[in-house]
Amino acid sequence: MTVETVPTCAYPGCTNAPEPPAPGAQGPAPRYCRHPEHNALGAIRISRAKRQQRKPRFRGQLHDPRTATVIGRWLGAAVLVCFVTGVVSHVLQEPPGAVADRLPTRPVWGYRFSQGLHVASGIAAVPLLLAKLWAVYPRLFVFPPVQGVRHALERFSVAVLVSSVLLELFLGLLNIVQWYPWPFSFRQVHWALAWVMVGALLLHLAVKAPLIAAHWRHRSPGTRQLPAGDAPDRRSLLLGVGAAVGAVTVVTAGQAFTPLRPLNLLAPRQPDHGSQGLPINRTAAQARVSATAVRDWQLRVAGPRPYTLTLSELARLPQHTEELPIACVEGWSASAHWEGVRVRDLLDRAGAPHDARLRIVSLQRAGAYGVTEMGASYARDPLTLLALRVNGRVLSADHGYPARIIAPNRPGVLQTKWVSRIEVLT
Amino acid sequence: MTALRWTLGTAGAVLLGIGGWLLVTETREDTVPQVLLWLAGAVAVHDGLLVPLVLLAGLALRRPYHNAYGKGDAAGAGASSGYGVLRGGLIVGGCLTLIALPLLLRQGQGRNPTALPLDYATNWQLLLAVTFAVTLALLPVRRLWGLARRPRGTPRE
Ligand code: HEM
C-alpha cells in the first residue's frame, strides 16, 4: 500500500508540484505544473509516442486521430439516426401499454419516412464504418496489449462497439434481402444490440473526448501537430469515402424515396414491381390462406353489438378512397389508392366505445402477425380502412382478398391481410 | 469538459447495460452464446480478412503509382498526382460490391416474385463500369488541376 503525500504534475515522468489553484477559482484543482506543454493533450501525445515506438509501424498515412474524428462524426450521425428510427419502429410495432392507444397517426407518411431513413442510414454507414476502422486499424496492435485495468476496460468497450456495429449492419443488410442465416431471432437480437451499440458509442465518445476536441477542426491544436502534407491526401480520402456513401445511397434509396426510383439498381425491392403495382411480402400461398376459407368468407365484428357481414353487404356500406403508403419494416414503401369501409364506421355499428382497442384476426395459417392489435388512435382515425380495393381494382389474393387493414403511419406488418374477425377489446 | 465526459460515459454505460439486459432476458435461452459467437466472427472476418486485403491493395498500388506518375507535389501528399482519384474509384467500387453481394448471392431465391425482382448481376456490372469510366475521366482532370493549383498548405519553392 502506498500513501499519497504531495501531489505531482500528471504529465508522465514530471515530478513538479501542480499549479496552485487560481485564487477564488471553482472546480477541481489543476493537475499539471506550469510547464507550457504539461497539459492533458501533451500527456496524451507523449504516452502515445512512447507506445508508438513499441508497435508495428504502418507506413501509410492517415491512420491519425484527425481522420478518425472526421469520419467518426459522419459515422456517429448515421449510427444515431439508425438508433432513433429503430426505436420509433419498435415502439410502433410493439407499443408499451401506456402509449398503445395514443400512437400518432400523422403524418400519414411518418413510418414510411422513418423506416426508409433507417435502412438508408444503415447502408450509408457501411462505407463510413469501413473507412473509420481502416483509419484506426493500427490501434489494434498497441503493445503491450493490456496496460492496466483502465486500459483493459477501454479496449473491451472498443471491442463491444466495433463488434456490435459490425453485426448490426450485417444483420440489417441480410434481413432486407430476407436472408436469415443465423440461428437466433433477428428482431430480438437487432433490438438488444442497438442499445449495446449506442451505449458503447457514448462511452467511446467520453473516453476519446480530449482527443476528439483536439482534432475537431482543421485548426485545432491536435490537427496542427499532424504533418501538414497529409491534409490534401486526407481531403481526397474523405472525398472518396463521401462518394461511396453517395453511390450506395443513390442506388438503394429509390425503394422508399420516389424521386430516386429510376436509379434503384441495388435495392431488394422495386416499389412498382408487384401485382397491382405494389410489392408483396407474404403471398396467400406463403400464408396458407385456403381457397375454401376465402370462398365462405364473412366478416365477424365482435363487440357490444356483434354482427356478421358478407362481402356484398360490406361492399354496400359507404366506401371511402384514401391515398396511403404501405411501408414495410424492410425499408421499401409505396403509395397506393385504397378503397373500402372506415374501420370507425364498423366499430360504431358494433357499439364500440371510443377508446376501444381492437384485435384483428386474419385467415392466415402460417407466419407471424396473423393476429394483431390496433390501438384506439388508429381505430378511430377516419383514414383507417378495411380496404376491399387497391388502385381501382379488387384486392388480389396476395394483397389480402377479400379485405385488409390499411392505416396511416403504421408498419406494413400490422396492415393485416385476409381479415376475418375484428374484436373490440375492453 | 469533465462533466460532459462523465455524463456521456455514464449514459453510455447505462444504455450498454440495458442492451445487455435485453440480450439476456428478452431472447431465447440459447441466444446469448450464439450472439457472442457471431460478434466475434464479425470482428474476425473484418479485422482478419477485409482490412488486411485493403491494406495490401493500398501497398500494392500506391508505390508503383507514384513511381509511374510521380508524387505530384514535393509534399508527397499524393492527392495531386491523381492517386486519390484512383483510390476513390476503388472505394466506391468496393462499397458498391459489398452492398450488392447479398443480392447477388440470393438472386433467384426471393421468397416471392416481388422480392429481389431486379437483375442484380447486370446492375452491379453496370455500376462498376460507370465507376471505372468516371475514375478514368477524372484522373487527367485531377492531375492537370493538381499541377496548376498546389494543394493548400504546401510551401512554394
Ligand atoms: C459507431 C461508431 C464508431 C465506431 C465503431 C468507432 C470505432 C473506433 C475504434 C475501433 C477506434 C480505435 C480505438 C482504440 O484506440 O483502440 C476509434 C478511435 C477513435 N474514434 Fe471512433 N468509432 C465510432 C464513432 C466515433 C465518433 C462519432 C467519433 C467522433 C466524432 C470518433 C472519434 C474517434 C477518435 C478521435 C479516435 C482516436 C483515433 C486515434 O487514436 O488515432 N469515433 N474509434
Short mmCIF file of C-alpha atoms in Angstrom, two decimals, chain A residues 68-232:
data_model
loop_
_atom_site.label_atom_id
_atom_site.label_comp_id
_atom_site.label_asym_id
_atom_site.label_seq_id
_atom_site.Cartn_x
_atom_site.Cartn_y
_atom_site.Cartn_z
CA ALA A 68 -10.76 9.18 -37.13
CA THR A 69 -12.60 12.26 -35.87
CA VAL A 70 -13.88 13.46 -39.24
CA ILE A 71 -15.10 10.05 -40.40
CA GLY A 72 -16.28 9.35 -36.84
CA ARG A 73 -18.57 12.37 -36.94
CA TRP A 74 -20.35 11.12 -40.05
CA LEU A 75 -20.46 7.57 -38.77
CA GLY A 76 -21.73 8.71 -35.38
CA ALA A 77 -24.51 10.68 -37.05
CA ALA A 78 -25.52 7.72 -39.23
CA VAL A 79 -25.49 5.32 -36.29
CA LEU A 80 -27.55 7.65 -34.11
CA VAL A 81 -30.12 8.13 -36.89
CA CYS A 82 -30.31 4.34 -37.20
CA PHE A 83 -30.84 4.01 -33.47
CA VAL A 84 -33.55 6.66 -33.17
CA THR A 85 -35.51 5.46 -36.21
CA GLY A 86 -35.09 1.89 -34.95
CA VAL A 87 -36.65 2.81 -31.61
CA VAL A 88 -39.51 4.54 -33.47
CA SER A 89 -40.13 1.37 -35.45
CA HIS A 90 -40.01 -0.80 -32.35
CA VAL A 91 -42.48 1.39 -30.46
CA LEU A 92 -44.92 1.47 -33.38
CA GLN A 93 -44.76 -2.32 -33.67
CA GLU A 94 -44.81 -3.22 -30.00
CA PRO A 95 -46.06 -0.16 -28.13
CA PRO A 96 -45.75 -0.22 -24.34
CA GLY A 97 -49.24 -0.38 -22.79
CA ALA A 98 -49.23 3.27 -21.73
CA VAL A 99 -48.97 4.63 -25.27
CA ALA A 100 -50.61 1.84 -27.26
CA ASP A 101 -53.85 3.81 -27.72
CA ARG A 102 -52.16 7.14 -28.31
CA LEU A 103 -49.71 6.46 -31.12
CA PRO A 104 -49.74 9.35 -33.60
CA THR A 105 -51.46 8.65 -36.92
CA ARG A 106 -49.99 11.74 -38.59
CA PRO A 107 -48.10 12.41 -40.71
CA VAL A 108 -49.50 9.53 -42.73
CA TRP A 109 -46.04 9.03 -44.25
CA GLY A 110 -44.31 9.10 -40.85
CA TYR A 111 -43.33 5.44 -40.76
CA ARG A 112 -42.52 5.44 -44.44
CA PHE A 113 -40.05 8.24 -43.79
CA SER A 114 -38.53 6.92 -40.59
CA GLN A 115 -38.08 3.34 -41.76
CA GLY A 116 -36.81 4.44 -45.17
CA LEU A 117 -34.29 6.60 -43.31
CA HIS A 118 -33.39 3.72 -41.01
CA VAL A 119 -32.40 1.45 -43.86
CA ALA A 120 -30.77 4.26 -45.87
CA SER A 121 -28.63 5.46 -42.97
CA GLY A 122 -27.65 1.88 -42.21
CA ILE A 123 -26.50 1.39 -45.79
CA ALA A 124 -24.72 4.76 -45.76
CA ALA A 125 -22.93 3.70 -42.57
CA VAL A 126 -21.23 0.80 -44.35
CA PRO A 127 -18.56 2.83 -46.20
CA LEU A 128 -18.18 5.07 -43.15
CA LEU A 129 -17.64 2.17 -40.77
CA LEU A 130 -15.10 0.54 -43.04
CA ALA A 131 -13.21 3.80 -43.56
CA LYS A 132 -13.24 4.58 -39.87
CA LEU A 133 -11.97 1.15 -38.88
CA TRP A 134 -9.33 1.31 -41.59
CA ALA A 135 -8.13 4.61 -40.14
CA VAL A 136 -7.81 3.25 -36.59
CA TYR A 137 -6.66 -0.25 -37.54
CA PRO A 138 -3.06 0.25 -36.24
CA ARG A 139 -4.55 0.87 -32.78
CA LEU A 140 -5.45 -2.82 -32.73
CA PHE A 141 -1.78 -3.58 -32.25
CA VAL A 142 -0.88 -1.37 -29.28
CA PHE A 143 1.83 -3.01 -27.29
CA PRO A 144 1.71 -4.29 -24.64
CA PRO A 145 -1.89 -5.23 -25.49
CA VAL A 146 -3.08 -4.55 -21.97
CA GLN A 147 -1.63 -1.75 -19.88
CA GLY A 148 -3.58 -1.89 -16.66
CA VAL A 149 -7.20 -2.18 -15.62
CA ARG A 150 -8.33 1.12 -17.13
CA HIS A 151 -6.75 0.31 -20.45
CA ALA A 152 -8.25 -3.18 -20.43
CA LEU A 153 -11.74 -1.73 -19.82
CA GLU A 154 -11.22 0.79 -22.56
CA ARG A 155 -10.18 -1.88 -25.05
CA PHE A 156 -13.08 -4.05 -24.01
CA SER A 157 -15.56 -1.22 -24.64
CA VAL A 158 -14.00 -0.63 -28.07
CA ALA A 159 -14.34 -4.34 -28.86
CA VAL A 160 -18.02 -4.18 -27.86
CA LEU A 161 -18.53 -1.10 -30.02
CA VAL A 162 -16.85 -2.48 -33.11
CA SER A 163 -18.40 -5.92 -32.93
CA SER A 164 -21.92 -4.67 -32.22
CA VAL A 165 -21.86 -2.08 -35.02
CA LEU A 166 -20.42 -4.59 -37.49
CA LEU A 167 -23.01 -7.22 -36.59
CA GLU A 168 -25.93 -4.75 -36.55
CA LEU A 169 -25.13 -3.58 -40.07
CA PHE A 170 -24.60 -7.14 -41.28
CA LEU A 171 -27.88 -8.38 -39.80
CA GLY A 172 -29.75 -5.43 -41.27
CA LEU A 173 -28.28 -5.82 -44.75
CA LEU A 174 -29.17 -9.50 -44.89
CA ASN A 175 -32.59 -9.01 -43.37
CA ILE A 176 -33.66 -6.66 -46.16
CA VAL A 177 -32.97 -9.39 -48.72
CA GLN A 178 -34.97 -11.77 -46.49
CA TRP A 179 -31.93 -13.94 -45.85
CA TYR A 180 -31.62 -15.16 -42.26
CA PRO A 181 -28.59 -17.49 -41.99
CA TRP A 182 -28.23 -17.01 -38.20
CA PRO A 183 -29.72 -19.32 -35.57
CA PHE A 184 -31.30 -16.57 -33.42
CA SER A 185 -34.30 -14.29 -33.81
CA PHE A 186 -33.37 -11.27 -35.90
CA ARG A 187 -35.71 -8.87 -34.15
CA GLN A 188 -34.75 -9.70 -30.58
CA VAL A 189 -31.02 -9.54 -31.30
CA HIS A 190 -31.13 -6.47 -33.55
CA TRP A 191 -33.11 -4.67 -30.85
CA ALA A 192 -30.82 -5.61 -27.96
CA LEU A 193 -27.62 -4.93 -29.90
CA ALA A 194 -28.90 -1.48 -30.89
CA TRP A 195 -28.77 -0.45 -27.22
CA VAL A 196 -25.39 -2.12 -26.73
CA MET A 197 -24.05 -0.30 -29.78
CA VAL A 198 -25.30 3.16 -28.77
CA GLY A 199 -24.15 2.69 -25.18
CA ALA A 200 -20.70 1.68 -26.37
CA LEU A 201 -20.66 4.66 -28.76
CA LEU A 202 -21.36 7.17 -25.97
CA LEU A 203 -18.72 5.51 -23.84
CA HIS A 204 -16.28 5.76 -26.75
CA LEU A 205 -17.03 9.47 -27.12
CA ALA A 206 -16.44 10.01 -23.40
CA VAL A 207 -13.13 8.16 -23.50
CA LYS A 208 -11.88 9.91 -26.62
CA ALA A 209 -13.33 13.35 -25.79
CA PRO A 210 -9.96 15.15 -25.31
CA LEU A 211 -8.61 13.63 -28.50
CA ILE A 212 -11.79 14.44 -30.43
CA ALA A 213 -11.75 18.04 -29.17
CA ALA A 214 -8.09 18.35 -30.12
CA HIS A 215 -8.84 17.27 -33.68
CA TRP A 216 -12.33 18.66 -34.16
CA ARG A 217 -11.32 21.40 -36.57
CA HIS A 218 -8.84 21.99 -39.27
CA ARG A 219 -7.09 24.44 -36.93
CA SER A 220 -7.49 22.59 -33.62
CA PRO A 221 -4.25 22.12 -31.68
CA GLY A 222 -4.02 18.38 -32.31
CA THR A 223 -4.71 18.69 -36.04
CA ARG A 224 -1.91 21.23 -36.33
CA GLN A 225 0.55 18.77 -34.81
CA LEU A 226 -0.03 16.34 -37.67
CA PRO A 227 2.12 16.56 -40.82
CA ALA A 228 0.68 19.41 -42.91
CA GLY A 229 1.42 17.45 -46.07
CA ASP A 230 -1.23 14.89 -45.09
CA ALA A 231 -4.06 17.41 -45.31
CA PRO A 232 -4.67 17.24 -49.08
#
